[in-house]
PDB file of C-alpha atoms in Angstrom:
ATOM      1  CA  MET A   1     -38.952 -44.298  -3.973  1.00 52.00           C
ATOM      2  CA  PHE A   2     -35.408 -43.987  -2.574  1.00 49.00           C
ATOM      3  CA  LYS A   3     -35.338 -47.777  -2.066  1.00 54.00           C
ATOM      4  CA  LYS A   4     -36.056 -48.406  -5.745  1.00 54.00           C
ATOM      5  CA  ILE A   5     -33.435 -45.882  -6.862  1.00 51.00           C
ATOM      6  CA  LEU A   6     -30.717 -47.309  -4.612  1.00 53.00           C
ATOM      7  CA  ILE A   7     -31.467 -50.938  -5.447  1.00 54.00           C
ATOM      8  CA  GLY A   8     -31.507 -50.158  -9.163  1.00 54.00           C
ATOM      9  CA  LEU A   9     -28.198 -48.311  -9.002  1.00 50.00           C
ATOM     10  CA  LEU A  10     -26.410 -50.893  -6.883  1.00 55.00           C
ATOM     11  CA  LEU A  11     -27.557 -53.865  -8.925  1.00 52.00           C
ATOM     12  CA  SER A  12     -26.982 -52.215 -12.303  1.00 50.00           C
ATOM     13  CA  GLN A  13     -24.638 -53.865 -14.752  1.00 43.00           C
ATOM     14  CA  ALA A  14     -24.781 -50.854 -17.084  1.00 42.00           C
ATOM     15  CA  CYS A  15     -21.466 -49.668 -18.439  1.00 39.00           C
ATOM     16  CA  TRP A  16     -21.127 -46.091 -17.219  1.00 42.00           C
ATOM     17  CA  GLN A  17     -18.753 -43.845 -19.094  1.00 40.00           C
ATOM     18  CA  PRO A  18     -18.373 -40.092 -18.776  1.00 41.00           C
ATOM     19  CA  VAL A  19     -20.150 -38.461 -21.708  1.00 37.00           C
ATOM     20  CA  GLY A  20     -20.578 -34.936 -23.003  1.00 37.00           C
ATOM     21  CA  TRP A  21     -19.662 -32.306 -20.452  1.00 36.00           C
ATOM     22  CA  LEU A  22     -18.673 -34.987 -17.895  1.00 39.00           C
ATOM     23  CA  ALA A  23     -15.898 -36.227 -20.162  1.00 42.00           C
ATOM     24  CA  GLU A  24     -14.573 -32.684 -20.409  1.00 45.00           C
ATOM     25  CA  ALA A  25     -14.829 -31.786 -16.712  1.00 46.00           C
ATOM     26  CA  PRO A  26     -12.011 -29.597 -15.392  1.00 48.00           C
ATOM     27  CA  VAL A  27      -9.216 -31.340 -13.529  1.00 50.00           C
ATOM     28  CA  LEU A  28      -8.195 -30.616  -9.956  1.00 50.00           C
ATOM     29  CA  PRO A  29      -4.836 -28.899  -9.418  1.00 52.00           C
ATOM     30  CA  GLY A  30      -2.109 -31.379  -8.521  1.00 49.00           C
ATOM     31  CA  THR A  31      -3.688 -34.293 -10.388  1.00 49.00           C
ATOM     32  CA  GLN A  32      -2.115 -36.229 -13.233  1.00 48.00           C
ATOM     33  CA  GLY A  33      -4.517 -34.553 -15.672  1.00 47.00           C
ATOM     34  CA  ALA A  34      -3.550 -31.065 -14.500  1.00 44.00           C
ATOM     35  CA  LEU A  35       0.148 -31.868 -14.905  1.00 41.00           C
ATOM     36  CA  GLN A  36      -0.469 -33.226 -18.400  1.00 42.00           C
ATOM     37  CA  GLN A  37      -2.496 -30.130 -19.268  1.00 43.00           C
ATOM     38  CA  GLU A  38       0.342 -27.840 -18.130  1.00 43.00           C
ATOM     39  CA  ARG A  39       2.919 -29.767 -20.198  1.00 39.00           C
ATOM     40  CA  VAL A  40       0.947 -29.838 -23.438  1.00 42.00           C
ATOM     41  CA  GLY A  41      -1.056 -26.662 -22.990  1.00 42.00           C
ATOM     42  CA  ARG A  42      -4.414 -28.311 -23.653  1.00 44.00           C
ATOM     43  CA  ALA A  43      -6.965 -30.385 -21.821  1.00 43.00           C
ATOM     44  CA  PRO A  44      -6.126 -34.095 -21.404  1.00 46.00           C
ATOM     45  CA  ALA A  45      -8.227 -36.810 -22.996  1.00 48.00           C
ATOM     46  CA  ALA A  46     -11.255 -38.059 -21.093  1.00 53.00           C
ATOM     47  CA  VAL A  47     -10.351 -39.888 -17.886  1.00 57.00           C
ATOM     48  CA  SER A  48     -10.998 -43.620 -17.937  1.00 72.00           C
ATOM     49  CA  ARG A  49     -13.369 -44.493 -15.091  1.00 79.00           C
ATOM     50  CA  GLN A  50     -13.469 -47.653 -12.981  1.00 76.00           C
ATOM     51  CA  LYS A  51     -16.939 -49.085 -12.426  1.00 81.00           C
ATOM     52  CA  PRO A  52     -17.223 -51.369  -9.378  1.00 84.00           C
ATOM     53  CA  ALA A  53     -18.990 -54.715  -9.544  1.00 83.00           C
ATOM     54  CA  ALA A  54     -22.715 -54.792  -8.797  1.00 88.00           C
ATOM     55  CA  LEU A  55     -23.666 -55.612  -5.207  1.00 92.00           C
ATOM     56  CA  LYS A  56     -25.130 -58.983  -4.354  1.00 94.00           C
ATOM     57  CA  PRO A  57     -26.794 -60.296  -1.195  1.00 94.00           C
ATOM     58  CA  GLY A  58     -24.222 -60.839   1.528  1.00 96.00           C
ATOM     59  CA  ASP A  59     -22.019 -57.933   0.403  1.00 97.00           C
ATOM     60  CA  CYS A  60     -21.036 -55.326   2.974  1.00 97.00           C
ATOM     61  CA  ILE A  61     -22.036 -51.652   2.770  1.00 97.00           C
ATOM     62  CA  GLY A  62     -19.803 -49.326   4.766  1.00 97.00           C
ATOM     63  CA  ILE A  63     -21.747 -46.487   6.369  1.00 94.00           C
ATOM     64  CA  LEU A  64     -19.919 -43.275   7.148  1.00 92.00           C
ATOM     65  CA  ALA A  65     -20.547 -39.628   7.902  1.00 89.00           C
ATOM     66  CA  PRO A  66     -17.969 -37.668   5.889  1.00 89.00           C
ATOM     67  CA  ALA A  67     -19.485 -34.373   7.016  1.00 87.00           C
ATOM     68  CA  CYS A  68     -22.199 -33.608   9.581  1.00 83.00           C
ATOM     69  CA  ASN A  69     -23.045 -35.828  12.526  1.00 78.00           C
ATOM     70  CA  VAL A  70     -26.419 -37.543  12.611  1.00 77.00           C
ATOM     71  CA  GLY A  71     -27.565 -35.682  15.700  1.00 68.00           C
ATOM     72  CA  ASP A  72     -30.354 -37.395  17.582  1.00 62.00           C
ATOM     73  CA  ARG A  73     -31.575 -39.441  14.600  1.00 70.00           C
ATOM     74  CA  ASP A  74     -32.020 -43.133  15.236  1.00 76.00           C
ATOM     75  CA  ILE A  75     -30.405 -44.721  12.184  1.00 83.00           C
ATOM     76  CA  ALA A  76     -30.985 -48.301  13.382  1.00 87.00           C
ATOM     77  CA  ARG A  77     -34.221 -48.614  11.374  1.00 86.00           C
ATOM     78  CA  ALA A  78     -32.480 -47.617   8.142  1.00 86.00           C
ATOM     79  CA  ILE A  79     -29.567 -49.991   8.831  1.00 91.00           C
ATOM     80  CA  ASP A  80     -32.067 -52.766   9.570  1.00 91.00           C
ATOM     81  CA  TRP A  81     -33.699 -52.110   6.196  1.00 90.00           C
ATOM     82  CA  LEU A  82     -30.328 -52.724   4.474  1.00 92.00           C
ATOM     83  CA  HIS A  83     -30.022 -55.971   6.446  1.00 94.00           C
ATOM     84  CA  GLN A  84     -33.512 -57.010   5.289  1.00 93.00           C
ATOM     85  CA  LEU A  85     -32.317 -56.536   1.704  1.00 92.00           C
ATOM     86  CA  GLY A  86     -29.580 -59.078   2.431  1.00 95.00           C
ATOM     87  CA  TYR A  87     -26.612 -56.736   2.900  1.00 96.00           C
ATOM     88  CA  ARG A  88     -24.221 -56.647   5.807  1.00 97.00           C
ATOM     89  CA  THR A  89     -23.213 -53.250   7.162  1.00 97.00           C
ATOM     90  CA  LYS A  90     -20.182 -51.752   8.840  1.00 97.00           C
ATOM     91  CA  LEU A  91     -20.476 -48.440  10.674  1.00 94.00           C
ATOM     92  CA  ALA A  92     -17.447 -46.125  10.550  1.00 93.00           C
ATOM     93  CA  PRO A  93     -15.993 -45.197  13.956  1.00 92.00           C
ATOM     94  CA  SER A  94     -16.646 -41.483  13.494  1.00 88.00           C
ATOM     95  CA  ALA A  95     -20.239 -41.985  12.298  1.00 85.00           C
ATOM     96  CA  SER A  96     -21.562 -41.437  15.814  1.00 83.00           C
ATOM     97  CA  ALA A  97     -18.880 -38.924  16.862  1.00 83.00           C
ATOM     98  CA  VAL A  98     -19.686 -35.310  17.602  1.00 83.00           C
ATOM     99  CA  TRP A  99     -17.098 -32.615  16.901  1.00 86.00           C
ATOM    100  CA  GLY A 100     -19.133 -29.427  16.801  1.00 84.00           C
ATOM    101  CA  TYR A 101     -21.644 -30.002  14.004  1.00 83.00           C
ATOM    102  CA  LEU A 102     -19.323 -32.546  12.342  1.00 86.00           C
ATOM    103  CA  ALA A 103     -19.014 -36.300  12.801  1.00 82.00           C
ATOM    104  CA  GLY A 104     -15.484 -36.199  14.164  1.00 84.00           C
ATOM    105  CA  SER A 105     -12.478 -34.114  13.172  1.00 92.00           C
ATOM    106  CA  ASP A 106     -11.447 -33.734   9.535  1.00 92.00           C
ATOM    107  CA  SER A 107      -8.644 -36.243  10.128  1.00 94.00           C
ATOM    108  CA  GLN A 108     -10.995 -38.790  11.747  1.00 94.00           C
ATOM    109  CA  ARG A 109     -13.552 -38.576   8.945  1.00 92.00           C
ATOM    110  CA  ALA A 110     -10.869 -38.799   6.234  1.00 95.00           C
ATOM    111  CA  ALA A 111      -9.352 -41.818   8.007  1.00 96.00           C
ATOM    112  CA  ASP A 112     -12.764 -43.518   7.867  1.00 95.00           C
ATOM    113  CA  VAL A 113     -13.087 -42.867   4.117  1.00 96.00           C
ATOM    114  CA  ASN A 114      -9.556 -44.174   3.491  1.00 97.00           C
ATOM    115  CA  ALA A 115     -10.148 -47.207   5.735  1.00 98.00           C
ATOM    116  CA  PHE A 116     -13.391 -48.186   3.992  1.00 97.00           C
ATOM    117  CA  PHE A 117     -11.777 -47.952   0.556  1.00 97.00           C
ATOM    118  CA  ALA A 118      -8.779 -49.999   1.761  1.00 98.00           C
ATOM    119  CA  ASP A 119     -11.054 -52.652   3.311  1.00 98.00           C
ATOM    120  CA  ASP A 120     -11.738 -55.267   0.626  1.00 96.00           C
ATOM    121  CA  GLY A 121     -14.505 -56.634   2.858  1.00 97.00           C
ATOM    122  CA  VAL A 122     -16.535 -53.476   2.126  1.00 97.00           C
ATOM    123  CA  GLN A 123     -18.073 -53.467  -1.371  1.00 96.00           C
ATOM    124  CA  ALA A 124     -19.887 -50.088  -1.248  1.00 96.00           C
ATOM    125  CA  ILE A 125     -19.820 -46.915   0.835  1.00 96.00           C
ATOM    126  CA  LEU A 126     -23.068 -45.166   1.734  1.00 95.00           C
ATOM    127  CA  CYS A 127     -22.978 -41.720   3.324  1.00 93.00           C
ATOM    128  CA  LEU A 128     -25.203 -40.987   6.308  1.00 89.00           C
ATOM    129  CA  ARG A 129     -25.791 -37.376   5.322  1.00 82.00           C
ATOM    130  CA  GLY A 130     -24.135 -34.399   3.652  1.00 84.00           C
ATOM    131  CA  GLY A 131     -22.740 -31.152   4.948  1.00 83.00           C
ATOM    132  CA  TYR A 132     -19.940 -28.655   4.539  1.00 84.00           C
ATOM    133  CA  GLY A 133     -17.423 -30.885   6.300  1.00 85.00           C
ATOM    134  CA  ALA A 134     -17.074 -33.150   3.240  1.00 88.00           C
ATOM    135  CA  MET A 135     -14.918 -30.658   1.358  1.00 89.00           C
ATOM    136  CA  ARG A 136     -12.730 -29.944   4.392  1.00 92.00           C
ATOM    137  CA  MET A 137     -11.028 -33.338   4.180  1.00 91.00           C
ATOM    138  CA  LEU A 138     -10.295 -33.665   0.453  1.00 94.00           C
ATOM    139  CA  ASP A 139      -6.566 -33.073   0.956  1.00 95.00           C
ATOM    140  CA  ARG A 140      -6.401 -35.914   3.495  1.00 96.00           C
ATOM    141  CA  LEU A 141      -7.610 -38.715   1.201  1.00 96.00           C
ATOM    142  CA  ASP A 142      -5.243 -41.279  -0.333  1.00 97.00           C
ATOM    143  CA  TYR A 143      -6.419 -41.124  -3.954  1.00 95.00           C
ATOM    144  CA  THR A 144      -3.817 -43.610  -5.216  1.00 95.00           C
ATOM    145  CA  MET A 145      -4.921 -46.252  -2.712  1.00 96.00           C
ATOM    146  CA  ILE A 146      -8.595 -45.475  -3.401  1.00 95.00           C
ATOM    147  CA  ALA A 147      -8.052 -46.052  -7.144  1.00 94.00           C
ATOM    148  CA  GLN A 148      -6.697 -49.518  -6.325  1.00 94.00           C
ATOM    149  CA  HIS A 149      -9.892 -50.455  -4.415  1.00 94.00           C
ATOM    150  CA  PRO A 150     -12.832 -49.280  -6.547  1.00 93.00           C
ATOM    151  CA  LYS A 151     -16.249 -49.530  -4.935  1.00 94.00           C
ATOM    152  CA  PHE A 152     -19.520 -47.651  -5.062  1.00 92.00           C
ATOM    153  CA  PHE A 153     -19.551 -44.355  -3.169  1.00 95.00           C
ATOM    154  CA  ILE A 154     -23.092 -43.020  -2.672  1.00 94.00           C
ATOM    155  CA  GLY A 155     -24.368 -39.654  -1.479  1.00 93.00           C
ATOM    156  CA  TYR A 156     -25.464 -36.206  -2.647  1.00 92.00           C
ATOM    157  CA  SER A 157     -25.574 -32.548  -1.635  1.00 91.00           C
ATOM    158  CA  ASP A 158     -22.180 -31.431  -0.255  1.00 89.00           C
ATOM    159  CA  ILE A 159     -20.949 -35.000  -0.809  1.00 91.00           C
ATOM    160  CA  THR A 160     -20.630 -33.860  -4.438  1.00 92.00           C
ATOM    161  CA  ALA A 161     -17.189 -32.485  -3.498  1.00 93.00           C
ATOM    162  CA  LEU A 162     -16.122 -36.065  -2.740  1.00 93.00           C
ATOM    163  CA  HIS A 163     -17.708 -37.376  -5.961  1.00 93.00           C
ATOM    164  CA  THR A 164     -15.723 -34.853  -7.978  1.00 93.00           C
ATOM    165  CA  ALA A 165     -12.432 -35.532  -6.201  1.00 94.00           C
ATOM    166  CA  LEU A 166     -12.850 -39.332  -6.349  1.00 94.00           C
ATOM    167  CA  GLY A 167     -13.727 -39.192 -10.038  1.00 92.00           C
ATOM    168  CA  GLN A 168     -10.934 -36.854 -11.054  1.00 91.00           C
ATOM    169  CA  ARG A 169      -8.152 -38.074  -8.794  1.00 93.00           C
ATOM    170  CA  SER A 170      -8.988 -41.794  -8.541  1.00 92.00           C
ATOM    171  CA  GLY A 171     -10.964 -42.388 -11.730  1.00 91.00           C
ATOM    172  CA  LEU A 172     -13.937 -43.882  -9.867  1.00 90.00           C
ATOM    173  CA  VAL A 173     -17.541 -44.045 -10.963  1.00 89.00           C
ATOM    174  CA  THR A 174     -19.604 -42.750  -8.034  1.00 92.00           C
ATOM    175  CA  ILE A 175     -23.348 -42.525  -7.453  1.00 92.00           C
ATOM    176  CA  HIS A 176     -25.043 -39.223  -6.740  1.00 91.00           C
ATOM    177  CA  GLY A 177     -27.922 -40.823  -4.860  1.00 90.00           C
ATOM    178  CA  PRO A 178     -29.875 -41.108  -1.601  1.00 90.00           C
ATOM    179  CA  MET A 179     -28.096 -41.285   1.723  1.00 89.00           C
ATOM    180  CA  LEU A 180     -28.925 -43.416   4.750  1.00 88.00           C
ATOM    181  CA  THR A 181     -30.859 -40.654   6.508  1.00 83.00           C
ATOM    182  CA  ASN A 182     -33.186 -40.499   3.468  1.00 84.00           C
ATOM    183  CA  PHE A 183     -34.319 -44.029   4.264  1.00 79.00           C
ATOM    184  CA  LEU A 184     -35.641 -42.823   7.620  1.00 74.00           C
ATOM    185  CA  GLN A 185     -38.229 -40.689   5.841  1.00 67.00           C
ATOM    186  CA  GLY A 186     -41.368 -42.646   5.075  1.00 54.00           C
ATOM    187  CA  GLY A 187     -40.114 -45.895   6.575  1.00 47.00           C
ATOM    188  CA  GLY A 188     -37.271 -46.398   4.110  1.00 44.00           C
ATOM    189  CA  SER A 189     -39.391 -46.228   0.979  1.00 42.00           C
TER     190      SER A 189
END
């Protein structure tokens, strides 16, 4: 089931726009929208979102752990499944790191997120798993640079903090969807 969801989302050419309550989501302090709201005393207009191009065979999916480490899970089978679909993969340096329960320090994990967005050879970013550590690095991300390199960012659970920040501060369309460790359950289906 997760395979079908991910493939459908990545290959979609649908035009996603924030609607309803999404278009009126609160803005983060320190963002352009918050400054505009303070000046005019009302909420800014809906943020224009950047939708990345659909993935095609041969594209590279960056795999990172913006929060918890993967522990003793063997992620090779899930990575192999992405290769069988025709994608190349790139594993972030901190993905296999252990810093307490996290996959590296906050600075290391944020550097991986920034590096994958800056790398034009990476067309999508897939999170390994969620965890509290995702929100600990929000102030270390380069939102201006990220906005200049739109690409799919996929994950759920505590990764939602990153979805919100990337959407509000970089104007990106992100995907609240399955993570790499989900593909280990039931053989990647």
